[in-house]
PDB file of C-alpha atoms in Angstrom:
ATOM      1  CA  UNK A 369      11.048  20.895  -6.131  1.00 59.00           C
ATOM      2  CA  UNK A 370       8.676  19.900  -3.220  1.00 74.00           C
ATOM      3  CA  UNK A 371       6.304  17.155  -5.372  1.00 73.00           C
ATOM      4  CA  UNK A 372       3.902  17.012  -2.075  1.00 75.00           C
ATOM      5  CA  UNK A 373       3.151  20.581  -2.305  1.00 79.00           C
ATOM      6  CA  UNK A 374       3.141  20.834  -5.810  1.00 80.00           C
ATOM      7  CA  UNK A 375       0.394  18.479  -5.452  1.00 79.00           C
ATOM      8  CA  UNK A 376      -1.511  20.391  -2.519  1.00 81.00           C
ATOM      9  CA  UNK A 377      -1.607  23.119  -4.988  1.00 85.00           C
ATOM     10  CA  UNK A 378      -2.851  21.730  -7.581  1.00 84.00           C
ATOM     11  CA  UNK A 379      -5.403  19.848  -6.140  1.00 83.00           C
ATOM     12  CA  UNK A 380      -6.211  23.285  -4.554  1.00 87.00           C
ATOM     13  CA  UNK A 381      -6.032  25.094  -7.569  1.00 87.00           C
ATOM     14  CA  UNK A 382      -8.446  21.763  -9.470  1.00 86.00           C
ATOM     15  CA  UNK A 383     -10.664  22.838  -6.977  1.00 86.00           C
ATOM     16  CA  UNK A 384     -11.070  26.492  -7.061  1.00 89.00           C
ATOM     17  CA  UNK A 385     -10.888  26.076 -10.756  1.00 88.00           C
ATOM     18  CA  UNK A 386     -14.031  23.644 -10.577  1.00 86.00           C
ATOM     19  CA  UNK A 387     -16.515  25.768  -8.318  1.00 88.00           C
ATOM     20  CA  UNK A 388     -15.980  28.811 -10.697  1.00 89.00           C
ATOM     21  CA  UNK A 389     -16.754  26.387 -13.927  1.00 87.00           C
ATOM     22  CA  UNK A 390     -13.638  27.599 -15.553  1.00 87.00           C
ATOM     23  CA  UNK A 391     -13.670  23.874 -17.108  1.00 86.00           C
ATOM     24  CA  UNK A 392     -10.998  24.711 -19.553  1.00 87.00           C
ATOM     25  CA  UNK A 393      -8.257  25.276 -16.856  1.00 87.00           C
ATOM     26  CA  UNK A 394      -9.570  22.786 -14.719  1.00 85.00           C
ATOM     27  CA  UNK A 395      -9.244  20.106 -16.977  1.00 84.00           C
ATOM     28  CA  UNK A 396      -5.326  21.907 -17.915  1.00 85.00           C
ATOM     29  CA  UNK A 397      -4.892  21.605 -13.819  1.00 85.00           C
ATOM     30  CA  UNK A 398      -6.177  17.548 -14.126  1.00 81.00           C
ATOM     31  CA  UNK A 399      -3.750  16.472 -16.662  1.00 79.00           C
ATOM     32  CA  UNK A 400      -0.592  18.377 -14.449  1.00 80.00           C
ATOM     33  CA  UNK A 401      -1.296  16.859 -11.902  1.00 77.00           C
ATOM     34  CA  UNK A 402      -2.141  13.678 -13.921  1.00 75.00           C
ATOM     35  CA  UNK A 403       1.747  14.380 -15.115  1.00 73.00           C
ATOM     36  CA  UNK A 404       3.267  14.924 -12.010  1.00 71.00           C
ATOM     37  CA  UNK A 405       1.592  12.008 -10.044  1.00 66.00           C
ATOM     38  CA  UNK A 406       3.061   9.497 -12.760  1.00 50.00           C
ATOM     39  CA  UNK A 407       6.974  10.731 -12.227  1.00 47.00           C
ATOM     40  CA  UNK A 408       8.532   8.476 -10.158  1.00 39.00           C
ATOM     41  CA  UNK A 409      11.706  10.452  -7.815  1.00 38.00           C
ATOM     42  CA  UNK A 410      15.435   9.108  -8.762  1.00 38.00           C
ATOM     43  CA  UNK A 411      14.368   7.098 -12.058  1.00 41.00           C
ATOM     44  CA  UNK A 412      17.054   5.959 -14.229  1.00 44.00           C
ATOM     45  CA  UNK A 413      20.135   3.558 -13.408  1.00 43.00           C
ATOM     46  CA  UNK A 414      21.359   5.757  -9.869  1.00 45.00           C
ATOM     47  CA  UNK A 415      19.894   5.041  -6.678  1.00 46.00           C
ATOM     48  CA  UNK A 416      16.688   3.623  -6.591  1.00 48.00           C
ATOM     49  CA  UNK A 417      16.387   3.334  -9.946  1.00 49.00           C
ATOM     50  CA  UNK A 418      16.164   0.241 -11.819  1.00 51.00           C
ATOM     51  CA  UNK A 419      18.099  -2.532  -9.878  1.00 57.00           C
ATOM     52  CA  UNK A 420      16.195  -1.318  -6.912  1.00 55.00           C
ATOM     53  CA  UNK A 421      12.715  -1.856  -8.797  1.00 52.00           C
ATOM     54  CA  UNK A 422      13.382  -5.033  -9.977  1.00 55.00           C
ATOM     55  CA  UNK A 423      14.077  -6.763  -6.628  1.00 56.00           C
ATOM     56  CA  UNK A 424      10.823  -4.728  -5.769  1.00 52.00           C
ATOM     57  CA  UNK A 425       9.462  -6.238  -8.107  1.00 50.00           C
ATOM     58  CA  UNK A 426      10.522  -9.779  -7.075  1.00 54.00           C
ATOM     59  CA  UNK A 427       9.888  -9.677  -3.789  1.00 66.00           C
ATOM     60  CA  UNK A 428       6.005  -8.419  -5.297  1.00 72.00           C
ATOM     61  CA  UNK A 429       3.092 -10.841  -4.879  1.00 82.00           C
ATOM     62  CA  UNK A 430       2.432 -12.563  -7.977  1.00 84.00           C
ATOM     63  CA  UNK A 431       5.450 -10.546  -9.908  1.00 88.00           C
ATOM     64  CA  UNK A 432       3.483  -7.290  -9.680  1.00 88.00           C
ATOM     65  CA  UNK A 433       5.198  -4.322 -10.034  1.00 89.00           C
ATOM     66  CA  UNK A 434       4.586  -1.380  -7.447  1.00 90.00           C
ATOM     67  CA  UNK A 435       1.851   0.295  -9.593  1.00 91.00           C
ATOM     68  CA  UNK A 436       0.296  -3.143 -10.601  1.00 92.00           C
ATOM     69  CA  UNK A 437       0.396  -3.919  -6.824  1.00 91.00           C
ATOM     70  CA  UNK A 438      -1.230  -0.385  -5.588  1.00 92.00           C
ATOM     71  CA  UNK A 439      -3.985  -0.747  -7.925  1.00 94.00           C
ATOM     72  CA  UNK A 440      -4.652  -4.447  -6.898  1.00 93.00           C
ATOM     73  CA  UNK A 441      -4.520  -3.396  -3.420  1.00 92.00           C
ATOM     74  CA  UNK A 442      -7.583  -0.543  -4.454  1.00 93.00           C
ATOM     75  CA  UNK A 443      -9.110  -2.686  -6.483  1.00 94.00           C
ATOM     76  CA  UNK A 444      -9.387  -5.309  -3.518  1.00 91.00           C
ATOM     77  CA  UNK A 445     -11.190  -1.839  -1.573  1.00 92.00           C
ATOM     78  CA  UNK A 446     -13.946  -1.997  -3.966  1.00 93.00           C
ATOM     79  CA  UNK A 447     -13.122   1.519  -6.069  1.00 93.00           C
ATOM     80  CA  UNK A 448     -14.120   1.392  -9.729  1.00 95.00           C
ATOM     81  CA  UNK A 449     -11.578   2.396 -11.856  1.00 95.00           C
ATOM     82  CA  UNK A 450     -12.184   6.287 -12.267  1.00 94.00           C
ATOM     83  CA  UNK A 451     -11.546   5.950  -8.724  1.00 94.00           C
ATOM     84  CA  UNK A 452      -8.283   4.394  -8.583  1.00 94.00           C
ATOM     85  CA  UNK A 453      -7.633   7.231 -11.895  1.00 93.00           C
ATOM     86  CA  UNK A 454      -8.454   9.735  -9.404  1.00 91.00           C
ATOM     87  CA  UNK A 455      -6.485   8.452  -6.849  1.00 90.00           C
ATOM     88  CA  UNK A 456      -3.394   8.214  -8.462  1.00 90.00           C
ATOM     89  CA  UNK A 457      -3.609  10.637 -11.140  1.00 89.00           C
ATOM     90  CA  UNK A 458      -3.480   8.503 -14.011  1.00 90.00           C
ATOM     91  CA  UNK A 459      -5.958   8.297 -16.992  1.00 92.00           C
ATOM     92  CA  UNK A 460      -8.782   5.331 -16.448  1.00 94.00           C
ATOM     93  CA  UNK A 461      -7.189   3.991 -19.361  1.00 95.00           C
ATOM     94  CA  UNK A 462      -3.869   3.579 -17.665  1.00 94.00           C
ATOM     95  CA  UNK A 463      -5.601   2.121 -15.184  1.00 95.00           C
ATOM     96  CA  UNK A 464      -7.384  -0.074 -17.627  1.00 95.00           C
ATOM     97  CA  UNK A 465      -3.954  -1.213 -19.076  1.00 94.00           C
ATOM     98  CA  UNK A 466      -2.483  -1.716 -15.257  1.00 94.00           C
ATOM     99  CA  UNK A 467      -5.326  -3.604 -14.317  1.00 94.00           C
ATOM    100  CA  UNK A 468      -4.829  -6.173 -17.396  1.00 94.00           C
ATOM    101  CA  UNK A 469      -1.804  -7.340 -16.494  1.00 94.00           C
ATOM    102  CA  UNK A 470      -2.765  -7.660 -12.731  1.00 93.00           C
ATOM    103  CA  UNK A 471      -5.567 -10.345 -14.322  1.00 93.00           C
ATOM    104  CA  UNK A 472      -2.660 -12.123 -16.532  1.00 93.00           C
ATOM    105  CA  UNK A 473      -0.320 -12.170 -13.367  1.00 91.00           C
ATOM    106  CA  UNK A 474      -2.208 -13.255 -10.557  1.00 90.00           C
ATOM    107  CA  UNK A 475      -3.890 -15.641 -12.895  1.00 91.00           C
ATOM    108  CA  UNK A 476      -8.317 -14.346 -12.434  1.00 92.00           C
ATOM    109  CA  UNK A 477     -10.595 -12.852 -14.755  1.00 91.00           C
ATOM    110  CA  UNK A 478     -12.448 -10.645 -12.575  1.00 91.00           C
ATOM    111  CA  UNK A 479     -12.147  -7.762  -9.910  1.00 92.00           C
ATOM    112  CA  UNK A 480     -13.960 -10.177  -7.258  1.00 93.00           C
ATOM    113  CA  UNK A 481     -10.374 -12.800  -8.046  1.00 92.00           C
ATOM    114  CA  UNK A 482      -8.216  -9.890  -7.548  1.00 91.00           C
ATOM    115  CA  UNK A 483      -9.675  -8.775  -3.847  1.00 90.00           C
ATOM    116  CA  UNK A 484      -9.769 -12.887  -3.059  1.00 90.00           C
ATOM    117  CA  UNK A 485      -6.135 -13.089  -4.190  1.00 89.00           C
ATOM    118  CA  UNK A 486      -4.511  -9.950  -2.462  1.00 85.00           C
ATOM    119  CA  UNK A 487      -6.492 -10.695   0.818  1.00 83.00           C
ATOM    120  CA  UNK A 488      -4.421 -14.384   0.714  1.00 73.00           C
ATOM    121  CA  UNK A 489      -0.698 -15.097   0.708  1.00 60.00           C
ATOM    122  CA  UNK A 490       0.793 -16.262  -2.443  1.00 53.00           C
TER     123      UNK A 490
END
């Protein structure tokens, strides 16, 4: 199906959800669209799927992959990470996890390295 509208709806549906305090089904709405924001289109060993994300991949700064990358590129923003979670639907753990290896790549220790790094060429 259509991902982009599945998404609309959701997000719609989080919302409504939300303002009546049905908290149960809100936080059932959160994780699907948690799910669907994590599934990548044309995965597996077809087109665009892994030979195509490993030259993305190289041609990354600092070897990041596309995730790593987006959330290094949010991080340099300023948003915390239950932003970023927010923002792409993943768990602030995920996030947490993503964020690691950004520090081990591009070679810092802190979010303040990771904006000075992005905002320079490699």
């Amino acid at each position: 199906g259509d991902r982009a509208a599945a998404m609309d709806r959701l997000r719609a549906a989080a919302a409504v959800f939300d303002v009546c305090g049905m908290r149960d089904v809100h936080a059932q709405t959160v994780r699907a669209q948690r799910r669907l924001g994590v599934r990548v289109p044309g995965g597996g060993a077809g087109k665009g799927g892994r030979g195509a994300r490993a030259k993305a991949a190289a041609e990354a700064p600092f070897g990041l992959s596309p995730r790593e990358l987006e959330i290094a590129g949010l991080v340099a923003e300023g948003c915390s990470n239950q932003q970023i979670a927010e923002r792409l639907y993943l768990s602030v753990r995920t996030v947490e996890t993503h964020l690691t290896r950004v520090f081990a790549k591009i070679g810092v220790s802190s979010r303040v390295g990771v904006a000075t790094a992005m905002q320079r060429p490699e």
